[in-house]
XYZ file of C-alpha atoms in Angstrom:
760
model
C -14.986 52.251 -45.182
C -15.275 54.305 -42.624
C -16.504 58.205 -43.677
C -18.419 60.902 -44.072
C -18.938 61.669 -47.974
C -21.040 65.048 -49.187
C -23.507 64.541 -52.125
C -23.486 64.918 -55.615
C -25.454 65.358 -58.820
C -26.226 62.214 -61.289
C -24.578 62.186 -65.240
C -27.325 63.922 -66.700
C -29.143 61.891 -69.126
C -27.504 61.080 -72.884
C -30.187 60.262 -74.875
C -28.371 57.370 -77.148
C -25.952 56.952 -75.216
C -25.657 53.163 -75.902
C -21.641 51.851 -75.368
C -20.738 52.417 -71.519
C -17.779 51.740 -72.157
C -16.710 55.173 -73.431
C -18.055 55.966 -70.806
C -16.851 54.463 -68.934
C -13.379 55.666 -70.165
C -14.067 58.947 -70.118
C -15.475 58.907 -66.039
C -12.460 57.113 -65.408
C -10.124 59.603 -67.196
C -12.397 62.206 -64.998
C -11.260 60.257 -61.570
C -7.899 60.008 -62.900
C -7.486 63.879 -63.508
C -8.944 64.960 -60.387
C -6.422 63.136 -58.285
C -3.598 63.916 -60.100
C -4.591 67.929 -60.476
C -2.644 70.465 -58.296
C -0.483 67.981 -57.091
C 3.277 69.281 -58.077
C 6.036 67.246 -56.465
C 8.649 70.098 -56.543
C 6.775 72.582 -54.626
C 5.934 69.784 -51.535
C 8.376 69.033 -48.750
C 9.746 66.278 -48.741
C 10.384 63.358 -46.111
C 12.622 60.060 -45.998
C 11.019 58.017 -48.178
C 9.654 54.230 -46.779
C 11.726 51.438 -47.463
C 9.500 48.664 -49.083
C 10.994 46.278 -48.204
C 10.825 46.628 -44.558
C 7.288 45.491 -44.842
C 5.223 43.376 -46.246
C 4.332 43.669 -49.926
C 2.876 39.714 -49.991
C 0.699 37.121 -47.526
C 1.650 33.407 -47.583
C -0.375 30.833 -48.412
C -3.537 30.065 -47.303
C -3.623 27.775 -44.742
C -6.947 25.333 -44.310
C -9.747 26.462 -41.233
C -9.910 24.433 -38.913
C -12.324 22.407 -37.695
C -13.911 23.590 -34.543
C -12.321 27.258 -34.947
C -10.058 27.968 -33.152
C -10.207 31.623 -33.377
C -11.472 33.584 -30.069
C -16.156 33.757 -29.424
C -16.015 30.604 -32.288
C -16.167 32.602 -34.887
C -16.521 30.709 -38.350
C -13.731 32.213 -40.943
C -15.768 33.369 -44.073
C -15.124 32.859 -47.554
C -12.021 33.335 -49.713
C -12.561 32.944 -53.654
C -9.509 32.732 -55.497
C -10.507 33.449 -59.244
C -9.087 32.612 -62.500
C -6.537 35.208 -65.153
C -9.774 35.253 -67.236
C -12.637 36.042 -64.219
C -10.317 38.857 -63.004
C -10.774 40.434 -66.118
C -14.819 41.114 -65.151
C -14.465 42.083 -61.405
C -17.849 42.385 -60.756
C -19.584 39.450 -62.924
C -17.135 37.447 -60.457
C -18.363 38.659 -57.324
C -21.508 37.792 -59.242
C -20.741 34.843 -59.986
C -19.722 33.515 -56.132
C -22.804 35.976 -54.290
C -25.455 33.230 -53.829
C -22.582 32.149 -51.728
C -20.528 34.818 -49.961
C -23.507 37.718 -49.274
C -24.710 34.660 -45.946
C -21.412 35.464 -45.298
C -21.571 39.386 -44.938
C -17.758 39.708 -46.175
C -16.208 37.697 -48.046
C -11.943 37.173 -49.243
C -10.753 37.283 -52.812
C -7.137 35.961 -53.717
C -6.489 37.384 -56.473
C -4.633 34.735 -59.479
C -0.741 34.450 -59.311
C 1.392 37.399 -60.836
C -1.246 39.777 -59.954
C 1.232 42.938 -58.549
C 0.117 45.621 -59.338
C 3.319 48.803 -57.547
C 2.734 50.882 -55.227
C 2.104 54.280 -56.619
C 2.261 56.649 -54.274
C 5.303 59.206 -53.608
C 5.834 58.961 -49.616
C 7.802 61.228 -49.840
C 5.950 63.532 -50.671
C 2.338 61.709 -49.127
C 1.553 62.911 -45.532
C -1.942 62.315 -43.490
C -3.558 63.375 -40.488
C -4.978 61.363 -38.261
C -7.971 60.445 -36.015
C -6.964 59.748 -31.532
C -8.853 56.391 -30.416
C -9.027 55.396 -26.917
C -9.949 51.845 -27.241
C -12.026 51.140 -24.813
C -14.549 54.374 -25.370
C -15.455 52.120 -28.804
C -16.845 49.059 -26.811
C -20.497 49.942 -27.092
C -20.233 48.811 -22.733
C -17.513 49.937 -22.175
C -18.119 53.488 -23.211
C -21.453 53.610 -21.920
C -19.985 52.596 -17.793
C -17.285 54.973 -18.781
C -20.172 58.432 -19.704
C -21.592 56.988 -16.321
C -18.324 57.347 -14.141
C -17.074 60.611 -16.309
C -20.933 61.676 -14.967
C -20.230 60.170 -11.200
C -16.914 61.513 -11.315
C -18.368 65.570 -12.551
C -21.157 65.825 -9.943
C -18.658 64.612 -6.838
C -16.442 67.539 -8.592
C -19.616 69.751 -8.430
C -20.406 68.744 -4.872
C -16.778 69.466 -3.306
C -15.674 65.777 -2.803
C -14.011 64.967 -6.086
C -13.386 61.265 -6.552
C -9.596 60.103 -6.205
C -9.695 56.766 -5.987
C -12.186 53.158 -6.706
C -12.668 51.237 -4.226
C -11.120 47.857 -4.973
C -12.176 44.144 -4.241
C -10.317 40.845 -4.466
C -8.089 43.136 -6.225
C -9.453 44.430 -8.684
C -11.681 47.725 -9.070
C -15.308 47.504 -8.583
C -17.417 48.023 -11.121
C -19.584 50.845 -9.971
C -21.752 51.052 -13.367
C -23.094 47.257 -12.809
C -22.742 47.398 -9.134
C -25.613 50.617 -10.021
C -27.831 48.262 -12.025
C -27.866 45.031 -9.890
C -28.840 46.669 -7.052
C -31.404 48.568 -9.772
C -32.629 45.124 -11.474
C -33.481 44.278 -7.134
C -35.580 47.200 -6.305
C -32.600 49.962 -5.624
C -31.068 50.386 -2.043
C -33.999 49.825 0.276
C -35.336 46.581 -0.598
C -31.835 44.986 -1.715
C -30.221 46.518 2.133
C -33.795 45.102 3.796
C -33.302 41.863 1.907
C -29.923 41.335 2.532
C -29.179 40.873 -1.033
C -25.539 42.228 -0.909
C -24.402 38.887 -1.143
C -26.738 38.298 -3.979
C -24.867 41.345 -5.458
C -21.298 40.333 -5.658
C -22.683 37.161 -6.739
C -23.673 38.705 -9.717
C -20.107 40.641 -10.006
C -18.778 37.875 -10.508
C -17.140 38.057 -6.360
C -17.081 34.712 -3.859
C -17.200 35.282 -0.449
C -14.004 32.340 -0.275
C -12.418 35.586 -2.127
C -13.745 38.790 -0.245
C -14.737 37.902 3.664
C -16.377 41.413 3.586
C -17.199 41.617 0.255
C -21.287 42.348 1.613
C -20.066 45.344 3.282
C -17.783 46.850 0.444
C -19.926 46.878 -2.384
C -22.631 48.455 0.326
C -20.306 51.408 1.388
C -19.484 51.419 -2.230
C -22.548 51.807 -2.923
C -23.187 54.424 -0.082
C -20.383 56.952 -1.106
C -19.796 57.216 -4.594
C -23.236 56.272 -6.392
C -26.133 56.732 -4.097
C -25.469 60.613 -3.520
C -25.165 60.799 -7.768
C -28.350 58.528 -7.129
C -30.432 60.916 -5.087
C -29.550 64.125 -7.234
C -31.101 62.417 -10.123
C -34.236 61.609 -8.239
C -34.783 65.491 -7.064
C -34.667 66.296 -10.542
C -36.367 64.197 -12.015
C -38.569 64.326 -9.007
C -39.209 60.508 -8.339
C -38.011 57.543 -5.654
C -34.246 56.415 -6.168
C -35.163 53.481 -3.585
C -37.635 50.760 -5.823
C -41.124 52.414 -3.487
C -43.167 55.613 -2.996
C -40.342 56.387 -0.178
C -39.761 60.101 -0.710
C -36.225 60.090 -2.313
C -33.218 60.741 0.531
C -34.469 60.078 3.271
C -35.052 57.761 6.142
C -32.095 56.989 4.214
C -29.117 56.071 6.830
C -24.461 55.879 5.742
C -22.890 53.352 6.731
C -20.259 54.733 9.808
C -17.343 55.519 8.354
C -13.669 57.666 9.607
C -14.679 60.577 6.618
C -17.963 60.685 5.204
C -16.206 61.646 1.187
C -15.982 58.604 -1.308
C -12.216 58.273 -1.303
C -12.132 56.547 2.596
C -12.970 53.016 1.308
C -9.331 51.547 2.734
C -10.232 47.897 3.842
C -8.140 44.684 3.539
C -10.580 43.684 1.058
C -11.629 47.613 -0.379
C -8.185 49.131 -2.048
C -8.595 52.160 -3.745
C -7.506 51.803 -7.329
C -6.988 55.609 -9.220
C -9.626 56.632 -11.367
C -9.554 55.848 -14.646
C -8.592 58.205 -17.136
C -13.005 58.464 -19.175
C -13.005 59.993 -22.754
C -13.214 63.255 -23.259
C -11.700 64.878 -19.619
C -8.098 65.106 -19.552
C -8.069 67.399 -15.934
C -8.882 63.869 -14.236
C -5.321 63.605 -14.944
C -4.216 66.328 -13.351
C -3.723 66.880 -9.692
C -7.284 68.132 -7.693
C -8.365 71.042 -7.480
C -9.502 71.904 -3.862
C -13.365 71.789 -3.009
C -13.510 73.640 -0.143
C -15.293 76.100 -0.640
C -17.498 74.427 -2.879
C -21.456 73.000 -2.685
C -21.247 70.598 0.438
C -21.900 66.913 0.479
C -24.644 67.156 3.690
C -25.370 70.709 6.274
C -23.273 69.395 8.576
C -20.632 70.179 6.336
C -21.912 73.848 6.207
C -21.512 76.647 8.231
C -23.664 77.852 5.976
C -27.602 77.110 6.450
C -29.278 80.313 4.849
C -31.015 80.583 1.448
C -29.739 83.567 1.054
C -27.883 83.590 -3.118
C -24.117 84.178 -3.094
C -22.617 86.257 -6.203
C -20.825 84.243 -8.820
C -17.128 85.195 -8.433
C -15.762 82.596 -11.317
C -13.117 83.163 -13.099
C -15.693 83.456 -15.634
C -18.084 85.490 -14.125
C -18.865 88.073 -17.647
C -19.491 85.251 -19.084
C -23.298 85.545 -20.020
C -25.698 82.997 -20.831
C -26.514 81.674 -24.530
C -29.926 82.484 -23.617
C -29.209 86.013 -22.076
C -31.796 84.394 -19.417
C -32.158 81.828 -16.487
C -33.758 78.778 -18.358
C -35.608 78.187 -13.843
C -36.979 81.732 -14.097
C -36.254 83.045 -16.898
C -35.421 86.233 -16.090
C -33.024 88.159 -16.733
C -32.026 90.596 -13.354
C -29.340 89.551 -11.388
C -26.256 88.979 -13.655
C -23.864 88.566 -11.562
C -25.836 85.139 -9.505
C -25.690 82.925 -12.425
C -23.645 80.628 -13.276
C -22.501 79.382 -16.448
C -22.849 75.870 -17.972
C -18.601 74.830 -19.227
C -20.838 72.255 -21.232
C -24.265 74.053 -23.057
C -22.939 77.918 -21.865
C -26.803 78.393 -20.579
C -27.055 79.861 -17.753
C -28.892 79.735 -14.200
C -29.176 81.541 -10.633
C -27.100 79.688 -7.980
C -30.633 80.359 -6.007
C -32.748 78.794 -9.026
C -30.885 75.838 -8.529
C -32.226 72.070 -6.965
C -30.235 72.241 -3.985
C -29.894 75.701 -3.916
C -26.477 76.665 -4.702
C -24.432 78.414 -1.999
C -20.681 77.959 -2.707
C -19.178 78.774 -6.434
C -17.194 75.612 -7.524
C -14.164 76.945 -8.303
C -13.814 74.605 -11.708
C -16.194 73.697 -14.910
C -19.416 73.383 -13.622
C -22.204 71.826 -14.976
C -25.923 71.736 -15.184
C -28.349 68.565 -14.216
C -29.186 68.338 -18.664
C -25.432 68.392 -20.096
C -24.416 66.063 -16.598
C -26.430 63.352 -16.669
C -26.589 63.346 -20.501
C -22.690 63.680 -21.239
C -21.327 64.409 -24.881
C -21.147 62.820 -27.712
C -18.633 60.523 -28.205
C -16.546 61.300 -31.890
C -12.426 60.464 -32.195
C -9.967 63.255 -32.650
C -7.878 64.766 -34.695
C -4.102 63.722 -34.014
C -0.521 64.239 -35.602
C 0.741 64.645 -38.964
C 2.978 62.228 -40.407
C 4.649 61.061 -42.989
C 4.711 57.361 -43.917
C 8.426 56.238 -42.638
C 7.505 58.403 -39.479
C 4.253 56.590 -38.748
C 5.759 52.791 -39.727
C 8.482 54.191 -36.163
C 5.734 54.813 -34.366
C 4.157 52.200 -34.998
C 6.606 49.829 -34.833
C 8.217 51.110 -31.844
C 4.539 50.781 -29.714
C 3.686 46.821 -30.700
C 7.225 46.105 -29.549
C 7.298 47.835 -26.432
C 3.730 46.315 -25.584
C 4.301 42.579 -26.319
C 7.956 42.745 -25.024
C 6.402 42.318 -21.499
C 4.401 38.971 -23.348
C 7.788 37.217 -24.534
C 7.943 38.433 -28.016
C 10.727 41.359 -28.070
C 10.616 41.542 -31.746
C 7.351 42.727 -32.230
C 6.001 39.863 -33.849
C 3.682 38.777 -32.344
C 1.231 35.608 -33.649
C -2.254 36.390 -34.939
C -4.341 35.139 -32.614
C -2.537 36.674 -29.304
C -3.046 40.327 -31.128
C -6.323 39.383 -31.371
C -7.096 38.411 -27.748
C -5.376 41.718 -26.968
C -7.433 43.884 -28.951
C -10.503 42.745 -27.396
C -8.626 42.535 -23.613
C -8.485 45.842 -23.970
C -11.614 46.647 -26.017
C -13.402 45.405 -23.361
C -11.469 46.918 -19.958
C -12.306 50.361 -18.804
C -10.260 50.625 -16.496
C -6.942 50.276 -19.104
C -6.955 53.168 -21.538
C -4.863 52.741 -24.549
C -4.826 55.120 -26.860
C -3.929 54.589 -31.095
C -3.926 56.235 -34.279
C -5.399 55.758 -37.014
C -5.177 57.611 -40.908
C -9.012 56.729 -42.150
C -10.790 58.060 -44.784
C -8.096 60.214 -45.886
C -9.627 61.205 -49.910
C -6.999 59.615 -52.947
C -8.361 63.142 -54.887
C -6.022 64.633 -52.254
C -3.612 62.026 -52.218
C -3.402 60.391 -54.673
C -4.067 56.570 -55.110
C -1.726 53.835 -54.057
C -3.063 51.515 -57.662
C -1.063 53.305 -61.143
C -3.775 55.685 -63.060
C -3.716 56.568 -65.668
C -2.680 60.251 -65.524
C 0.068 59.582 -63.317
C 1.514 56.236 -64.557
C 1.464 56.381 -68.129
C 1.273 52.646 -70.146
C 1.352 51.184 -66.439
C -0.788 48.032 -67.183
C -1.711 48.240 -64.187
C -3.174 51.304 -64.089
C -6.674 49.982 -66.759
C -7.122 47.403 -65.250
C -10.641 46.833 -64.454
C -9.753 45.474 -60.529
C -7.906 48.815 -60.075
C -10.050 50.255 -57.337
C -10.236 53.251 -59.623
C -11.587 51.582 -62.655
C -13.566 49.872 -60.706
C -17.424 51.783 -59.549
C -17.786 52.830 -62.885
C -17.500 49.865 -64.805
C -20.799 49.453 -67.122
C -21.606 46.563 -64.127
C -22.174 48.716 -61.395
C -24.852 52.146 -61.805
C -22.035 54.281 -60.706
C -20.990 54.983 -64.138
C -24.513 57.378 -63.922
C -23.124 59.708 -62.000
C -20.810 62.422 -61.995
C -17.592 62.134 -61.532
C -17.286 64.633 -58.729
C -19.583 62.399 -56.243
C -17.498 62.419 -53.559
C -16.881 59.206 -51.310
C -18.352 56.785 -53.178
C -16.412 56.562 -56.628
C -12.948 57.776 -55.936
C -11.159 55.262 -53.147
C -10.628 55.999 -50.049
C -6.549 55.390 -48.517
C -6.372 53.975 -44.559
C -2.686 53.771 -42.517
C -3.205 51.390 -39.433
C -1.070 50.775 -36.498
C -1.306 47.552 -33.862
C -4.843 48.320 -32.664
C -7.171 50.925 -35.043
C -9.732 49.915 -35.420
C -12.869 50.915 -37.406
C -16.403 50.109 -35.809
C -19.530 48.270 -37.068
C -21.013 49.923 -39.887
C -22.686 49.136 -42.732
C -21.805 51.550 -46.334
C -23.563 54.634 -47.305
C -27.327 53.482 -49.115
C -26.333 49.574 -48.505
C -23.987 49.600 -51.636
C -21.056 47.032 -52.459
C -17.303 47.763 -50.484
C -13.785 46.736 -51.980
C -10.784 46.709 -50.009
C -7.088 45.909 -51.481
C -4.789 45.472 -48.629
C -0.974 47.007 -50.254
C 0.781 46.279 -48.108
C 1.885 45.662 -44.084
C 0.221 43.955 -41.270
C -2.987 41.638 -40.876
C -6.083 44.008 -40.719
C -8.173 41.381 -39.117
C -12.041 41.256 -40.375
C -15.411 40.766 -38.971
C -19.149 40.020 -40.623
C -22.743 39.994 -40.089
C -24.701 39.139 -43.448
C -27.345 41.558 -44.043
C -30.087 38.746 -42.123
C -28.621 39.441 -39.544
C -28.681 43.345 -39.848
C -31.620 43.916 -38.047
C -30.705 41.497 -35.011
C -27.416 42.948 -34.734
C -29.633 46.614 -34.341
C -31.150 45.327 -31.777
C -28.942 43.694 -29.655
C -26.475 46.215 -29.496
C -29.543 48.778 -29.123
C -30.358 46.111 -25.934
C -26.780 46.345 -25.080
C -25.948 50.262 -24.680
C -29.565 51.908 -24.576
C -27.658 54.452 -23.004
C -26.066 55.171 -26.138
C -28.400 55.097 -28.718
C -31.142 57.974 -26.358
C -28.257 60.190 -25.802
C -27.353 59.425 -29.687
C -30.783 57.709 -31.842
C -28.469 57.816 -35.077
C -25.792 56.100 -33.039
C -24.992 53.280 -36.078
C -24.723 55.948 -38.825
C -21.886 57.170 -36.670
C -19.891 54.973 -36.949
C -17.494 54.809 -33.161
C -19.406 52.031 -31.624
C -17.239 48.655 -30.719
C -19.576 46.005 -29.683
C -17.654 41.931 -29.068
C -18.650 39.122 -31.562
C -19.142 37.186 -27.838
C -21.997 39.084 -27.202
C -23.308 39.106 -31.263
C -23.066 35.288 -31.160
C -24.602 35.401 -28.043
C -28.080 36.601 -29.033
C -27.716 34.588 -31.792
C -26.042 37.049 -34.076
C -24.451 35.451 -36.687
C -20.621 37.156 -37.514
C -17.988 36.156 -38.861
C -14.279 36.446 -39.836
C -11.588 36.485 -41.831
C -7.793 37.807 -42.511
C -6.442 40.471 -44.950
C -2.947 40.274 -45.627
C -1.148 41.766 -48.467
C -2.485 41.424 -52.209
C -5.911 40.564 -50.821
C -8.869 41.434 -51.276
C -11.932 41.757 -49.193
C -15.399 42.719 -50.712
C -18.698 44.045 -48.203
C -22.548 43.017 -48.865
C -24.721 45.572 -49.050
C -26.326 46.012 -45.639
C -23.474 43.843 -44.773
C -22.380 45.547 -41.429
C -18.240 44.883 -40.267
C -16.411 46.143 -38.420
C -12.135 44.853 -37.550
C -8.927 46.364 -36.414
C -5.446 46.295 -37.794
C -2.266 44.027 -36.564
C 0.314 46.719 -37.326
C 1.546 48.727 -39.967
C -0.550 48.976 -43.027
C -1.965 50.700 -45.606
C -4.927 49.890 -47.634
C -7.488 51.224 -50.444
C -10.987 51.178 -50.791
C -14.063 51.936 -52.872
C -17.639 51.540 -53.481
C -19.523 49.945 -56.754
C -23.513 48.985 -56.914
C -24.689 46.237 -59.041
C -27.949 45.914 -60.320
C -28.805 44.047 -57.245
C -28.064 46.142 -54.790
C -31.442 48.016 -56.256
C -33.974 47.074 -53.408
C -31.006 47.432 -50.924
C -30.335 50.725 -51.895
C -34.401 52.122 -52.005
C -34.629 49.829 -48.022
C -31.422 52.013 -47.093
C -33.039 55.051 -48.837
C -36.092 54.558 -46.363
C -33.929 54.213 -43.398
C -31.955 58.048 -43.398
C -35.932 59.255 -43.909
C -36.601 57.230 -41.128
C -33.587 58.978 -39.199
C -33.473 62.260 -40.977
C -29.974 60.968 -42.461
C -28.723 62.690 -45.249
C -28.122 61.246 -48.233
C -25.890 60.382 -50.289
C -27.449 60.939 -54.135
C -31.182 60.746 -55.254
C -32.078 57.260 -56.120
C -34.812 56.925 -57.981
C -32.165 59.772 -59.750
C -30.144 57.123 -59.846
C -32.340 54.451 -61.509
C -34.231 57.259 -64.153
C -31.199 58.244 -65.474
C -30.004 54.865 -65.859
C -32.694 54.487 -67.419
C -32.091 57.194 -69.982
C -28.971 56.600 -70.305
C -28.795 52.500 -70.947
C -31.171 51.786 -73.858
C -30.062 48.074 -74.018
C -32.003 44.476 -73.358
C -29.419 44.058 -70.502
C -30.178 46.183 -68.479
C -33.647 46.437 -68.866
C -33.929 42.648 -68.217
C -32.828 43.646 -64.542
C -34.669 47.624 -65.222
C -37.966 47.200 -65.629
C -38.547 45.699 -61.796
C -36.940 48.868 -60.567
C -39.018 51.067 -62.492
C -42.530 49.799 -62.121
C -41.318 49.977 -58.500
C -40.778 53.356 -58.807
C -43.613 55.232 -61.117
C -46.156 53.293 -58.602
C -44.199 55.171 -55.906
C -44.524 58.119 -56.868
C -47.909 58.467 -58.116
C -49.055 57.807 -55.652
C -47.137 59.769 -53.595
C -48.286 62.723 -55.987
C -52.479 61.458 -55.990
C -51.691 62.283 -51.700
C -50.379 65.717 -52.534
C -53.111 66.168 -54.291
C -55.806 64.444 -51.799
C -54.081 66.598 -49.451
C -53.972 70.250 -50.853
C -56.679 70.040 -53.641
C -56.214 73.163 -55.275
C -52.861 73.346 -55.964
C -50.705 73.823 -58.123
C -49.066 71.703 -60.304
C -45.904 72.606 -62.533
C -43.802 70.338 -64.698
C -39.667 71.120 -64.822
C -37.956 69.679 -67.131
C -35.026 70.363 -65.811
C -32.672 69.410 -63.074
C -32.233 71.318 -59.524
C -29.294 71.950 -56.861
C -29.080 69.243 -55.003
C -31.051 70.892 -51.781
C -33.963 72.597 -53.985
C -35.031 69.307 -54.342
C -33.953 68.690 -50.784
C -37.243 67.665 -48.207
C -35.992 70.215 -45.909
C -37.888 68.548 -43.130
C -36.499 64.629 -43.438
C -33.598 66.140 -45.770
C -34.797 62.732 -48.519
C -34.203 63.856 -51.877
C -37.163 64.049 -53.737
C -35.889 63.992 -57.228
C -39.813 64.092 -59.033
C -41.408 66.076 -57.315
C -41.513 68.614 -54.421
C -44.054 70.735 -52.873
C -43.513 74.557 -52.308
C -44.298 77.582 -51.514
C -44.175 81.123 -52.554
C -43.251 81.946 -49.860
C -39.614 80.125 -50.046
C -37.777 78.628 -51.878
C -37.514 75.415 -49.615
C -39.784 72.220 -50.529
C -41.128 69.226 -48.615
C -41.968 65.988 -49.777
C -45.084 64.825 -49.664
C -45.189 63.319 -45.582
C -44.125 66.769 -44.458
C -46.106 69.049 -46.291
C -47.358 70.565 -43.146
C -43.727 71.615 -42.242
C -43.071 73.817 -45.005
C -44.711 76.348 -43.982
C -48.141 78.453 -41.943
C -48.706 80.200 -45.627
C -52.475 79.399 -47.333
C -52.544 76.459 -50.158
C -53.119 78.856 -52.740
C -49.276 79.607 -52.510
C -48.178 76.385 -52.681
C -47.193 74.042 -55.714
C -46.483 70.720 -56.448
C -43.667 71.093 -59.028
C -42.590 68.038 -60.966
C -39.935 66.735 -62.647
C -40.798 64.294 -65.202
C -45.632 64.546 -66.446
C -47.360 62.026 -65.108
C -47.570 60.723 -68.753
C -43.487 61.259 -69.105
C -42.965 58.973 -66.482
C -45.212 56.085 -67.506
C -43.169 56.329 -71.287
C -39.799 56.501 -69.757
C -41.173 52.970 -67.167
C -42.976 51.574 -70.901
C -39.731 51.395 -73.087
C -38.332 50.485 -70.790
C -39.588 47.087 -69.970
C -40.944 47.190 -74.357
C -37.043 46.422 -74.540
C -37.100 44.032 -71.954
C -39.972 41.910 -73.732
C -39.038 42.792 -77.511
C -37.792 39.485 -79.233
């Protein structure tokens, strides 16, 4: 499930409440009410209904997995399970029964008993949704790093007055400028490569051969000198470092290759033909006709009649813009505003004469400061159009038919392996941009659920079936039955409307919870899974593969916007399995398991989270990770454990809960002791009532500190025991330690659970 969720309060403890089935019923009723409220069909604009006979609603019989595997990258299939009707009435217990085997794959497929077929219950005439626009090659991590670098190159050369219109080709394919730059850097830099005559070696590293390209070395050297080297010289000036792998001054003593034109789009040769510059992820202006750069800064003094360093006045259309800080970021002066150039990204200002090198001619298009030119922008999906299901079906079918006609599939019926191979080809191709749309993370409280619900479908047996995703999170075996019904995103299903190649990127679930996904109808959804045992290895491989992206976005793995080929992962000994989900089938993801995938065509799926007892240790580890990354959690892990202890006095719960309560008690008492040692005279206040979430969230690391908070009389903000120094600069006499439960009360709660678990 790809989503961003708001946090919520936990259900207030109700001593003596034993009957969790009543609680489950109440919560399910509350959720159904939320889903059905404010849906006045007569007031909504109606569209043509989706004809469900035009989409697949059942799956063909499963075929045994071939041995050896024939799937792309040699991936093994994740396990598939077939519960009986009786087992399917207790889905969470069934998942627990297969957990030991299934969690080793990270994901698994569950095929319901024959005859279990809930009707699709959404009104397709009033259901409308907005999509996300996905550019396939911008999602793959290594390809996006490549595109980021190309975008930096294009911006730089536009600002320098010689835009890159075309990329040189070699062996009938564009030269990969990003890889060329890395290959040169890995061998010591331009001067070292040239002196050692290593250009042919670099060509082989880029998978060229002399037999294919007789002038390979010259073509690569020309491409580097004319396109890459000017930018590397610029970076070196900004960083005051050498780009040549030695101590020589940057850019000095470097002789450029002779050329009839020093502009980088003049690299035509029999083996070096120009290719159109690929569209980058953020800049749509590259599609437009290039603007004249005659008045822009020249690439060398020889190309400019102006040699004086006398500053010039800014005459762009945005000349009246004022820098965000109101001053030059270099000299910090707020004078000479007519000579202030404002960055089109960060909106900070720089005097033209303060730039390095000074700017004598003003660019007529967007201008970026060195920081923004190098850093680029955080990646995210743009919002697409609004559709009815019928309209989106037409778009999806047209796209798939037209795309695969060239491969000999005129009717749009494409073998799954052909679709899968084409997907990865497009994802990894920096020079072929394909744009698709995905109706992802559609909240069922706003759109309704595809399953029958109690309030909307009175009397339908599937409305109360335990395997209905609206009911699963609040079953007695899920700890979410102790969370209030207004939690956003984890107890209420999300909807997903896919088209061919639409993608969900690598991620694991919020708080490392389980998730379960049901496909109502449509074409196949392919999943890739990595078990929790390989999660750290996966993260390390991602960081090694795309260090530039992690430098730009340290929390990249939380963003759900990056793919990395299973081929790269398997090569780094990461365990990756796969499966194909079809109509009427469930897919379960296990705690901390990374998963990703794509859709083969128009389909409709629904997903939700749940948290059985075996999840607890995963949840605690995730809470610690959120704290390290200062990521906002969805709920308080400790509050959930304490609330469960107060709500549920059953022996079966106490048996597993005693370990969690002992751990919580030890951690919390140690944290309180640390505060007392750091601030011996601190006031201790016991407040036996719940506060609003923002009042129990550390102002520095954002973790929820439900059981104890350090505060000060000067502010309503609080901190955890690790970040007291970040709270304020007041004297310690103004500080206080606020406790939700006294030490004794907390020990009593833990002891009661232990006594219940060990009672004979």
